[in-house]
Amino acid sequence: MTTIASTPTRIQAAGFGILLAAAAVALGVLAGHLTLNGAEQAIGWAATAVFAPLGLGLAVIDAREHRLPNLITLPLAAAMAIVVTAGAGVSGQWAALVQALLSGLGLGVVLMLVAMTGTLAFGDVKLGLSLGILTGWFSWTLPLTAVFAAYVLAMPHALALLARKRRTEAPAAAGPTFMPMGPYLVAGALLVTLATLLL
């Protein structure tokens, strides 16, 4: 029963991955052509176009269910790598490509170390791979700026949970105190990326 039930999920995951990869290649190649014609930030826009809809979808899932499914986070990271690679392949921006890919891996390692302290979940680490590639395309420091922005955005939520916990004698009576970071990581990444593209 388990194998039969899981087969459609595997097929759906494979189809989703293929479509996402194809879209990433198409956007990356298009951005690369535009870059050759003078639109230097086109690959950044293409990467944002891949990240934004799936990132926002992950934010909604995390806010509702307190989880970031591998079915989306891992293909998204692969798609981000594909779009910047395709764009760099057309435009020749190899230094930016290396910077983006290393930033993705580096941010993943940093978030994993934070997760080991219990303040982040490992779904956030996997999300950090695509977040790092997106923001790392622009500079080495922008991924950390995005994480800093995420924590600033999350601060009112964290303070509200802390205040609610302190108002009750029994912490369990205050309701859940776990705060999903996925929505704030996505928001921080999009905020700093769009600011870089538009300003």
XYZ file of N, CA, C and O in Angstrom:
796
model
N 0.827 -1.213 0.000
C 0.000 0.000 0.000
C 0.864 1.268 0.000
O 0.588 2.219 -0.688
N 1.955 1.262 0.772
C 2.800 2.452 0.857
C 3.439 2.768 -0.476
O 3.481 3.914 -0.920
N 3.936 1.713 -1.174
C 4.598 1.921 -2.460
C 3.626 2.442 -3.495
O 3.914 3.377 -4.238
N 2.420 1.853 -3.525
C 1.411 2.293 -4.491
C 1.006 3.730 -4.228
O 0.875 4.544 -5.139
N 0.802 4.060 -2.954
C 0.354 5.409 -2.608
C 1.414 6.447 -2.900
O 1.109 7.595 -3.203
N 2.694 6.041 -2.797
C 3.747 7.030 -2.978
C 4.129 7.240 -4.433
O 4.806 8.198 -4.760
N 3.675 6.335 -5.338
C 4.040 6.445 -6.745
C 3.561 7.740 -7.390
O 4.342 8.419 -8.055
N 2.281 8.149 -7.218
C 1.868 9.421 -7.805
C 2.676 10.600 -7.292
O 2.971 11.525 -8.045
N 3.059 10.553 -6.011
C 3.849 11.647 -5.459
C 5.202 11.727 -6.139
O 5.680 12.814 -6.462
N 5.823 10.575 -6.384
C 7.108 10.563 -7.068
C 6.972 11.103 -8.494
O 7.823 11.844 -8.973
N 5.910 10.690 -9.177
C 5.681 11.166 -10.544
C 5.456 12.675 -10.556
O 6.007 13.400 -11.384
N 4.643 13.158 -9.619
C 4.382 14.596 -9.529
C 5.667 15.354 -9.228
O 5.929 16.418 -9.803
N 6.495 14.805 -8.317
C 7.746 15.466 -7.973
C 8.676 15.527 -9.173
O 9.312 16.552 -9.436
N 8.754 14.417 -9.944
C 9.608 14.396 -11.126
C 9.122 15.403 -12.167
O 9.912 16.154 -12.752
N 7.807 15.424 -12.392
C 7.249 16.378 -13.357
C 7.468 17.813 -12.933
O 7.816 18.667 -13.760
N 7.302 18.069 -11.649
C 7.530 19.416 -11.116
C 8.978 19.827 -11.313
O 9.271 20.941 -11.741
N 9.890 18.910 -11.018
C 11.314 19.217 -11.177
C 11.695 19.488 -12.615
O 12.450 20.415 -12.905
N 11.150 18.706 -13.549
C 11.456 18.895 -14.973
C 10.939 20.242 -15.460
O 11.638 20.995 -16.152
N 9.702 20.568 -15.101
C 9.125 21.856 -15.513
C 9.904 23.022 -14.922
O 10.164 24.024 -15.601
N 10.280 22.901 -13.670
C 11.021 23.966 -13.005
C 12.396 24.151 -13.640
O 12.842 25.277 -13.881
N 13.063 23.033 -13.945
C 14.371 23.112 -14.585
C 14.264 23.750 -15.973
O 15.087 24.582 -16.355
N 13.243 23.354 -16.738
C 13.062 23.915 -18.076
C 12.809 25.418 -18.014
O 13.357 26.193 -18.804
N 11.975 25.824 -17.058
C 11.689 27.251 -16.903
C 12.942 28.011 -16.487
O 13.192 29.128 -16.971
N 13.742 27.407 -15.615
C 14.972 28.056 -15.167
C 15.957 28.230 -16.323
O 16.575 29.289 -16.479
N 16.095 27.189 -17.160
C 16.995 27.285 -18.310
C 16.514 28.380 -19.260
O 17.306 29.216 -19.726
N 15.211 28.369 -19.541
C 14.670 29.362 -20.468
C 14.883 30.777 -19.956
O 15.318 31.672 -20.702
N 14.603 30.999 -18.686
C 14.789 32.329 -18.100
C 16.259 32.719 -18.062
O 16.617 33.875 -18.334
N 17.114 31.760 -17.734
C 18.533 32.054 -17.675
C 19.113 32.419 -19.028
O 19.876 33.383 -19.162
N 18.746 31.652 -20.058
C 19.245 31.945 -21.408
C 18.712 33.291 -21.892
O 19.449 34.102 -22.466
N 17.410 33.543 -21.649
C 16.830 34.825 -22.037
C 17.545 35.969 -21.333
O 17.898 36.981 -21.949
N 17.775 35.806 -20.040
C 18.465 36.854 -19.282
C 19.880 37.059 -19.801
O 20.375 38.182 -19.867
N 20.536 35.965 -20.169
C 21.879 36.084 -20.711
C 21.901 36.867 -22.009
O 22.773 37.720 -22.225
N 20.926 36.614 -22.885
C 20.839 37.368 -24.138
C 20.577 38.848 -23.867
O 21.166 39.730 -24.504
N 19.691 39.124 -22.917
C 19.402 40.510 -22.572
C 20.629 41.198 -21.996
O 20.889 42.368 -22.254
N 21.391 40.426 -21.195
C 22.607 40.979 -20.612
C 23.600 41.378 -21.701
O 24.250 42.418 -21.622
N 23.712 40.539 -22.724
C 24.611 40.863 -23.819
C 24.192 42.149 -24.516
O 25.015 42.854 -25.097
N 22.912 42.462 -24.452
C 22.405 43.675 -25.086
C 22.383 44.869 -24.141
O 21.798 45.901 -24.469
N 22.981 44.736 -22.974
C 23.132 45.883 -22.091
C 22.330 45.843 -20.813
O 22.530 46.675 -19.947
N 21.432 44.895 -20.659
C 20.636 44.818 -19.431
C 21.384 43.959 -18.422
O 21.170 42.754 -18.300
N 22.306 44.585 -17.672
C 23.231 43.833 -16.823
C 22.544 43.112 -15.668
O 23.070 42.135 -15.140
N 21.386 43.590 -15.264
C 20.703 42.977 -14.123
C 19.653 41.966 -14.555
O 18.892 41.461 -13.737
N 19.636 41.628 -15.847
C 18.584 40.751 -16.344
C 18.620 39.375 -15.692
O 17.566 38.781 -15.414
N 19.814 38.845 -15.458
C 19.903 37.527 -14.829
C 19.384 37.587 -13.395
O 18.732 36.661 -12.914
N 19.640 38.699 -12.713
C 19.084 38.871 -11.379
C 17.572 38.879 -11.385
O 16.923 38.284 -10.522
N 16.992 39.535 -12.388
C 15.534 39.533 -12.520
C 15.013 38.127 -12.816
O 13.972 37.705 -12.301
N 15.732 37.390 -13.679
C 15.318 36.025 -14.006
C 15.352 35.134 -12.772
O 14.438 34.341 -12.524
N 16.419 35.257 -11.984
C 16.525 34.472 -10.757
C 15.411 34.843 -9.778
O 14.833 33.974 -9.113
N 15.104 36.121 -9.709
C 14.012 36.567 -8.834
C 12.682 36.006 -9.304
O 11.825 35.617 -8.490
N 12.489 35.939 -10.624
C 11.242 35.405 -11.183
C 11.072 33.928 -10.852
O 9.945 33.446 -10.693
N 12.182 33.200 -10.737
C 12.103 31.789 -10.337
C 11.856 31.673 -8.834
O 11.024 30.887 -8.374
N 12.569 32.498 -8.055
C 12.502 32.376 -6.598
C 11.175 32.879 -6.017
O 10.614 32.249 -5.113
N 10.679 33.995 -6.527
C 9.553 34.673 -5.878
C 8.298 33.801 -5.733
O 7.776 33.664 -4.611
N 7.752 33.205 -6.806
C 6.505 32.460 -6.624
C 6.641 31.242 -5.727
O 5.782 30.979 -4.882
N 7.743 30.497 -5.886
C 7.930 29.312 -5.055
C 8.322 29.695 -3.635
O 7.910 29.048 -2.670
N 9.117 30.750 -3.497
C 9.476 31.220 -2.165
C 8.262 31.693 -1.384
O 8.109 31.372 -0.199
N 7.389 32.429 -2.052
C 6.173 32.889 -1.382
C 5.258 31.717 -1.040
O 4.610 31.709 0.016
N 5.219 30.716 -1.926
C 4.445 29.511 -1.620
C 4.991 28.797 -0.394
O 4.229 28.344 0.480
N 6.303 28.698 -0.301
C 6.927 28.092 0.878
C 6.631 28.897 2.138
O 6.416 28.325 3.215
N 6.626 30.211 2.016
C 6.331 31.064 3.171
C 4.926 30.782 3.701
O 4.712 30.696 4.917
N 3.981 30.623 2.792
C 2.594 30.329 3.202
C 2.517 28.969 3.882
O 1.875 28.809 4.929
N 3.177 27.966 3.295
C 3.169 26.624 3.891
C 3.783 26.645 5.282
O 3.243 26.060 6.229
N 4.912 27.333 5.419
C 5.584 27.372 6.716
C 4.749 28.102 7.751
O 4.688 27.702 8.921
N 4.099 29.180 7.335
C 3.252 29.927 8.272
C 2.077 29.085 8.751
O 1.675 29.159 9.918
N 1.525 28.265 7.853
C 0.343 27.464 8.202
C 0.697 26.147 8.881
O 0.022 25.720 9.817
N 1.751 25.485 8.383
C 2.026 24.118 8.808
C 3.346 23.965 9.560
O 3.664 22.874 10.017
N 4.123 25.042 9.665
C 5.427 24.998 10.344
C 6.349 23.944 9.726
O 7.009 23.178 10.444
N 6.410 23.934 8.412
C 7.317 23.026 7.723
C 7.638 23.586 6.346
O 6.849 24.347 5.761
N 8.810 23.242 5.837
C 9.239 23.625 4.497
C 9.551 22.329 3.746
O 10.609 21.736 3.943
N 8.629 21.858 2.915
C 8.783 20.525 2.309
C 9.948 20.432 1.338
O 10.194 21.338 0.536
N 10.650 19.296 1.399
C 11.756 19.029 0.484
C 11.306 19.030 -0.975
O 12.099 19.327 -1.867
N 10.046 18.685 -1.202
C 9.510 18.625 -2.558
C 9.610 19.967 -3.267
O 9.650 20.031 -4.497
N 9.688 21.057 -2.478
C 9.800 22.391 -3.071
C 11.174 23.001 -2.823
O 11.775 23.577 -3.730
N 11.690 22.875 -1.605
C 12.950 23.567 -1.288
C 14.125 23.063 -2.122
O 14.924 23.863 -2.619
N 14.232 21.753 -2.298
C 15.381 21.205 -3.024
C 15.303 21.485 -4.533
O 16.298 21.921 -5.133
N 14.132 21.264 -5.188
C 14.048 21.652 -6.601
C 14.241 23.150 -6.816
O 14.795 23.564 -7.834
N 13.798 23.955 -5.858
C 13.994 25.398 -5.983
C 15.479 25.740 -5.967
O 15.944 26.557 -6.770
N 16.235 25.120 -5.070
C 17.678 25.368 -5.020
C 18.341 24.958 -6.331
O 19.197 25.664 -6.868
N 17.918 23.800 -6.869
C 18.472 23.346 -8.148
C 18.105 24.310 -9.270
O 18.939 24.628 -10.133
N 16.861 24.793 -9.268
C 16.418 25.726 -10.311
C 17.177 27.042 -10.242
O 17.523 27.624 -11.274
N 17.459 27.501 -9.022
C 18.228 28.735 -8.883
C 19.632 28.566 -9.450
O 20.165 29.455 -10.121
N 20.229 27.399 -9.185
C 21.561 27.128 -9.741
C 21.510 27.057 -11.262
O 22.411 27.554 -11.954
N 20.452 26.477 -11.793
C 20.320 26.335 -13.243
C 20.148 27.686 -13.919
O 20.768 27.972 -14.950
N 19.299 28.541 -13.347
C 19.018 29.815 -14.014
C 20.257 30.697 -14.059
O 20.546 31.331 -15.087
N 21.027 30.734 -12.979
C 22.228 31.575 -13.005
C 23.317 30.956 -13.878
O 24.086 31.662 -14.537
N 23.377 29.624 -13.925
C 24.352 28.958 -14.788
C 24.019 29.183 -16.256
O 24.911 29.469 -17.073
N 22.741 29.054 -16.591
C 22.331 29.281 -17.981
C 22.591 30.724 -18.394
O 23.077 30.996 -19.498
N 22.275 31.650 -17.511
C 22.509 33.057 -17.814
C 23.983 33.366 -17.977
O 24.395 34.072 -18.905
N 24.801 32.809 -17.082
C 26.243 33.042 -17.168
C 26.830 32.388 -18.404
O 27.762 32.909 -19.020
N 26.267 31.234 -18.797
C 26.761 30.554 -19.977
C 26.579 31.367 -21.240
O 27.405 31.316 -22.153
N 25.502 32.139 -21.297
C 25.243 32.983 -22.465
C 26.006 34.299 -22.373
O 26.555 34.788 -23.356
N 26.039 34.879 -21.182
C 26.612 36.219 -21.020
C 28.092 36.219 -20.659
O 28.754 37.253 -20.745
N 28.607 35.073 -20.191
C 30.006 34.998 -19.811
C 30.320 35.560 -18.441
O 31.492 35.798 -18.128
N 29.320 35.732 -17.594
C 29.544 36.285 -16.254
C 29.894 35.156 -15.278
O 29.174 34.865 -14.334
N 31.064 34.562 -15.501
C 31.468 33.399 -14.710
C 31.814 33.778 -13.276
O 31.574 32.990 -12.350
N 32.388 34.939 -13.068
C 32.731 35.349 -11.703
C 31.475 35.488 -10.849
O 31.437 35.063 -9.685
N 30.423 36.081 -11.437
C 29.162 36.221 -10.707
C 28.540 34.856 -10.434
O 27.933 34.634 -9.382
N 28.695 33.927 -11.373
C 28.157 32.583 -11.186
C 28.839 31.887 -10.012
O 28.169 31.316 -9.142
N 30.170 31.920 -9.992
C 30.906 31.299 -8.888
C 30.513 31.945 -7.561
O 30.312 31.265 -6.543
N 30.400 33.260 -7.566
C 30.002 33.988 -6.357
C 28.634 33.533 -5.879
O 28.420 33.303 -4.676
N 27.674 33.377 -6.804
C 26.315 32.974 -6.439
C 26.283 31.557 -5.872
O 25.654 31.300 -4.832
N 26.959 30.634 -6.546
C 26.928 29.241 -6.104
C 27.640 29.060 -4.762
O 27.137 28.352 -3.875
N 28.782 29.711 -4.604
C 29.486 29.616 -3.326
C 28.701 30.299 -2.208
O 28.723 29.845 -1.053
N 28.000 31.375 -2.542
C 27.170 32.052 -1.538
C 26.030 31.140 -1.089
O 25.682 31.105 0.105
N 25.451 30.398 -2.037
C 24.391 29.459 -1.674
C 24.891 28.391 -0.718
O 24.259 28.111 0.314
N 26.045 27.803 -1.045
C 26.615 26.777 -0.167
C 27.035 27.374 1.175
O 26.789 26.787 2.234
N 27.654 28.542 1.119
C 28.117 29.180 2.352
C 26.972 29.526 3.290
O 27.055 29.287 4.502
N 25.901 30.085 2.721
C 24.761 30.439 3.576
C 24.102 29.187 4.136
O 23.649 29.178 5.285
N 24.076 28.119 3.329
C 23.543 26.858 3.834
C 24.321 26.363 5.040
O 23.736 25.900 6.024
N 25.645 26.475 4.991
C 26.484 26.050 6.112
C 26.236 26.925 7.339
O 26.093 26.425 8.463
N 26.149 28.241 7.119
C 25.906 29.158 8.236
C 24.565 28.849 8.902
O 24.468 28.759 10.143
N 23.525 28.659 8.095
C 22.201 28.370 8.658
C 22.162 27.003 9.327
O 21.429 26.803 10.306
N 22.954 26.050 8.817
C 23.007 24.744 9.466
C 23.620 24.865 10.858
O 23.145 24.233 11.822
N 24.660 25.680 10.988
C 25.266 25.894 12.299
C 24.266 26.550 13.254
O 24.197 26.197 14.432
N 23.484 27.492 12.724
C 22.452 28.124 13.559
C 21.383 27.108 13.938
O 20.908 27.069 15.079
N 21.010 26.246 12.974
C 19.983 25.234 13.232
C 20.421 24.259 14.319
O 19.591 23.744 15.075
N 21.706 24.010 14.418
C 22.208 23.083 15.434
C 22.040 23.635 16.845
O 22.083 22.886 17.817
N 21.818 24.944 16.965
C 21.538 25.538 18.274
C 20.064 25.437 18.637
O 19.670 25.786 19.748
N 19.245 25.001 17.671
C 17.815 24.837 17.929
C 16.972 26.044 17.607
O 15.765 26.039 17.859
N 17.569 27.086 17.040
C 16.804 28.302 16.751
C 16.283 28.342 15.312
O 15.514 29.231 14.973
N 16.713 27.410 14.479
C 16.190 27.275 13.124
C 15.894 25.804 12.862
O 16.472 24.919 13.491
N 15.003 25.546 11.910
C 14.723 24.177 11.482
C 15.556 23.868 10.240
O 16.036 24.775 9.557
N 15.703 22.592 9.928
C 16.539 22.224 8.796
C 15.866 22.546 7.458
O 16.543 22.632 6.435
N 14.555 22.748 7.471
C 13.896 23.250 6.272
C 14.381 24.647 5.924
O 14.524 24.995 4.742
N 14.666 25.453 6.944
C 15.216 26.791 6.732
C 16.610 26.712 6.106
O 16.977 27.558 5.288
N 17.371 25.694 6.491
C 18.712 25.505 5.925
C 18.611 25.239 4.428
O 19.347 25.824 3.621
N 17.684 24.365 4.040
C 17.506 24.033 2.624
C 16.996 25.238 1.847
O 17.406 25.469 0.705
N 16.116 26.012 2.450
C 15.663 27.249 1.814
C 16.828 28.209 1.637
O 16.911 28.946 0.646
N 17.759 28.201 2.589
C 18.913 29.090 2.525
C 19.790 28.865 1.312
O 20.475 29.789 0.857
N 19.774 27.654 0.746
C 20.571 27.385 -0.455
C 20.120 28.278 -1.609
O 20.941 28.939 -2.259
N 18.816 28.302 -1.875
C 18.306 29.122 -2.983
C 18.366 30.599 -2.645
O 18.668 31.438 -3.507
N 18.155 30.928 -1.375
C 18.260 32.322 -0.944
C 19.678 32.844 -1.163
O 19.880 33.961 -1.641
N 20.665 32.004 -0.837
C 22.050 32.411 -1.009
C 22.441 32.589 -2.459
O 23.189 33.502 -2.812
N 21.927 31.714 -3.337
C 22.223 31.843 -4.764
C 21.614 33.124 -5.323
O 22.259 33.868 -6.071
N 20.367 33.382 -4.955
C 19.681 34.585 -5.446
C 20.423 35.850 -5.049
O 20.767 36.683 -5.896
N 20.677 36.001 -3.776
C 21.308 37.239 -3.302
C 22.808 37.262 -3.583
O 23.384 38.325 -3.799
N 23.430 36.082 -3.607
C 24.859 36.019 -3.867
C 25.233 36.384 -5.288
O 26.394 36.690 -5.558
N 24.260 36.368 -6.199
C 24.541 36.793 -7.566
C 25.015 38.242 -7.601
O 25.810 38.635 -8.442
N 24.544 39.041 -6.650
C 24.841 40.474 -6.650
C 26.100 40.822 -5.871
O 26.850 41.713 -6.262
N 26.327 40.158 -4.735
C 27.526 40.441 -3.943
C 27.711 39.345 -2.908
O 26.787 38.584 -2.601
N 28.944 39.285 -2.355
C 29.239 38.301 -1.311
C 28.485 38.605 -0.022
O 28.173 37.699 0.745
N 28.233 39.871 0.249
C 27.655 40.263 1.538
C 26.131 40.280 1.547
O 25.528 40.269 2.619
N 25.503 40.295 0.371
C 24.044 40.435 0.336
C 23.313 39.253 0.987
O 22.251 39.468 1.600
N 23.802 38.003 0.899
C 23.103 36.922 1.603
C 22.986 37.163 3.106
O 21.918 36.934 3.701
N 24.061 37.627 3.722
C 23.997 37.911 5.164
C 23.096 39.103 5.451
O 22.410 39.141 6.476
N 23.078 40.070 4.536
C 22.159 41.205 4.683
C 20.717 40.724 4.642
O 19.863 41.199 5.398
N 20.436 39.757 3.757
C 19.079 39.207 3.653
C 18.677 38.499 4.939
O 17.539 38.637 5.408
N 19.610 37.737 5.530
C 19.308 37.047 6.785
C 19.102 38.058 7.914
O 18.185 37.910 8.739
N 19.934 39.086 7.938
C 19.769 40.143 8.946
C 18.392 40.797 8.792
O 17.686 41.025 9.793
N 18.000 41.092 7.549
C 16.676 41.691 7.302
C 15.570 40.754 7.768
O 14.548 41.196 8.321
N 15.767 39.443 7.560
C 14.759 38.475 7.989
C 14.571 38.510 9.502
O 13.440 38.494 10.010
N 15.665 38.597 10.244
C 15.564 38.629 11.704
C 14.957 39.949 12.188
O 14.212 39.971 13.175
N 15.244 41.035 11.499
C 14.626 42.315 11.858
C 13.117 42.238 11.635
O 12.313 42.678 12.474
N 12.709 41.673 10.498
C 11.281 41.538 10.199
C 10.590 40.605 11.194
O 9.411 40.792 11.528
N 11.322 39.581 11.667
C 10.736 38.611 12.591
C 10.669 39.111 14.026
O 9.953 38.532 14.856
N 11.381 40.190 14.340
C 11.479 40.640 15.726
C 10.123 40.950 16.381
O 9.880 40.522 17.524
N 9.199 41.666 15.712
C 7.908 41.912 16.368
C 7.158 40.621 16.703
O 6.541 40.510 17.771
N 7.219 39.645 15.814
C 6.578 38.351 16.066
C 7.210 37.665 17.270
O 6.515 37.160 18.158
N 8.541 37.677 17.327
C 9.244 37.045 18.436
C 8.927 37.735 19.767
O 8.709 37.081 20.785
N 8.884 39.057 19.748
C 8.566 39.804 20.971
C 7.139 39.539 21.425
O 6.863 39.448 22.638
N 6.212 39.405 20.468
C 4.817 39.112 20.813
C 4.696 37.737 21.453
O 3.979 37.557 22.446
N 5.417 36.746 20.917
C 5.389 35.412 21.508
C 5.984 35.425 22.915
O 5.460 34.790 23.832
N 7.077 36.169 23.086
C 7.718 36.256 24.401
C 6.801 36.927 25.414
O 6.672 36.475 26.561
N 6.130 37.993 24.995
C 5.221 38.698 25.899
C 4.048 37.812 26.295
O 3.629 37.787 27.462
N 3.531 37.054 25.335
C 2.402 36.167 25.634
C 2.816 35.068 26.599
O 2.058 34.695 27.504
N 4.034 34.573 26.430
C 4.521 33.525 27.324
C 4.702 34.058 28.741
O 4.398 33.376 29.722
N 5.173 35.291 28.869
C 5.404 35.874 30.198
C 4.107 36.220 30.911
O 4.068 36.277 32.141
N 3.040 36.481 30.144
C 1.763 36.852 30.779
C 1.054 35.680 31.408
O 0.121 35.864 32.179
N 1.455 34.461 31.074
C 0.775 33.273 31.590
C 1.670 32.576 32.599
O 2.889 32.549 32.470
N 1.047 31.997 33.599
C 1.808 31.260 34.613
C 2.341 29.959 34.035
O 3.455 29.549 34.336
N 1.520 29.295 33.231
C 1.937 28.032 32.612
C 2.252 28.305 31.147
O 1.356 28.685 30.393
N 3.488 28.127 30.703
C 3.845 28.395 29.313
C 2.992 27.642 28.314
O 2.675 28.157 27.249
N 2.583 26.404 28.649
C 1.776 25.621 27.713
C 0.428 26.272 27.456
O -0.163 26.131 26.398
N -0.081 27.010 28.457
C -1.385 27.644 28.305
C -1.347 28.814 27.347
O -2.375 29.303 26.900
N -0.157 29.297 27.041
C -0.046 30.448 26.159
C -0.172 30.086 24.694
O -0.244 30.942 23.841
N -0.210 28.771 24.401
C -0.284 28.346 23.011
C 1.109 28.134 22.450
O 2.110 28.232 23.166
N 1.197 27.808 21.165
C 2.501 27.511 20.572
C 3.421 28.724 20.576
O 3.001 29.838 20.325
N 4.674 28.473 20.891
C 5.660 29.556 20.906
C 6.689 29.386 19.796
O 7.610 30.179 19.709
N 6.526 28.339 18.955
C 7.445 28.151 17.843
C 7.130 29.159 16.757
O 5.972 29.334 16.364
N 8.154 29.826 16.265
C 7.969 30.844 15.233
C 8.602 30.376 13.933
O 9.824 30.203 13.866
N 7.822 30.152 12.894
C 8.409 29.753 11.612
C 9.214 30.895 11.007
O 8.753 32.029 10.922
N 10.445 30.583 10.593
C 11.308 31.613 10.027
C 11.235 31.696 8.509
O 11.713 32.662 7.899
N 10.649 30.673 7.873
C 10.563 30.661 6.415
C 9.982 31.925 5.811
O 10.579 32.509 4.888
N 8.828 32.401 6.303
C 8.259 33.619 5.724
C 9.191 34.818 5.824
O 9.266 35.638 4.894
N 9.923 34.910 6.921
C 10.817 36.060 7.115
C 12.081 35.933 6.269
O 12.606 36.937 5.777
N 12.579 34.710 6.094
C 13.730 34.510 5.222
C 13.382 34.859 3.776
O 14.162 35.509 3.073
N 12.216 34.428 3.333
C 11.772 34.759 1.968
C 11.592 36.263 1.821
O 12.048 36.869 0.844
N 10.930 36.878 2.804
C 10.709 38.326 2.744
C 12.021 39.090 2.748
O 12.197 40.055 1.989
N 12.958 38.682 3.601
C 14.253 39.354 3.659
C 15.008 39.243 2.348
O 15.591 40.221 1.867
N 14.982 38.045 1.744
C 15.672 37.841 0.473
C 15.063 38.697 -0.633
O 15.785 39.343 -1.405
N 13.737 38.699 -0.723
C 13.089 39.488 -1.771
C 13.279 40.979 -1.536
O 13.467 41.750 -2.484
N 13.259 41.394 -0.279
C 13.422 42.807 0.039
C 14.781 43.324 -0.415
O 14.872 44.335 -1.129
N 15.851 42.628 -0.038
C 17.179 43.122 -0.381
C 17.463 42.939 -1.882
O 18.169 43.754 -2.488
N 16.911 41.887 -2.471
C 17.108 41.671 -3.913
C 16.431 42.759 -4.730
O 17.027 43.335 -5.645
N 15.178 43.035 -4.416
C 14.454 44.071 -5.163
C 15.065 45.447 -4.938
O 15.135 46.275 -5.850
N 15.538 45.688 -3.712
C 16.215 46.968 -3.450
C 17.468 47.087 -4.297
O 17.762 48.167 -4.847
N 18.204 45.989 -4.450
C 19.417 46.006 -5.267
C 19.091 46.226 -6.750
O 19.795 46.963 -7.456
N 18.019 45.605 -7.213
C 17.652 45.715 -8.616
C 17.072 47.082 -8.975
O 17.287 47.587 -10.077
N 16.344 47.654 -8.038
C 15.589 48.868 -8.347
C 16.307 50.153 -7.955
O 16.019 51.225 -8.509
N 17.215 50.081 -6.989
C 17.867 51.302 -6.500
C 19.221 51.537 -7.158
O 19.828 50.634 -7.699
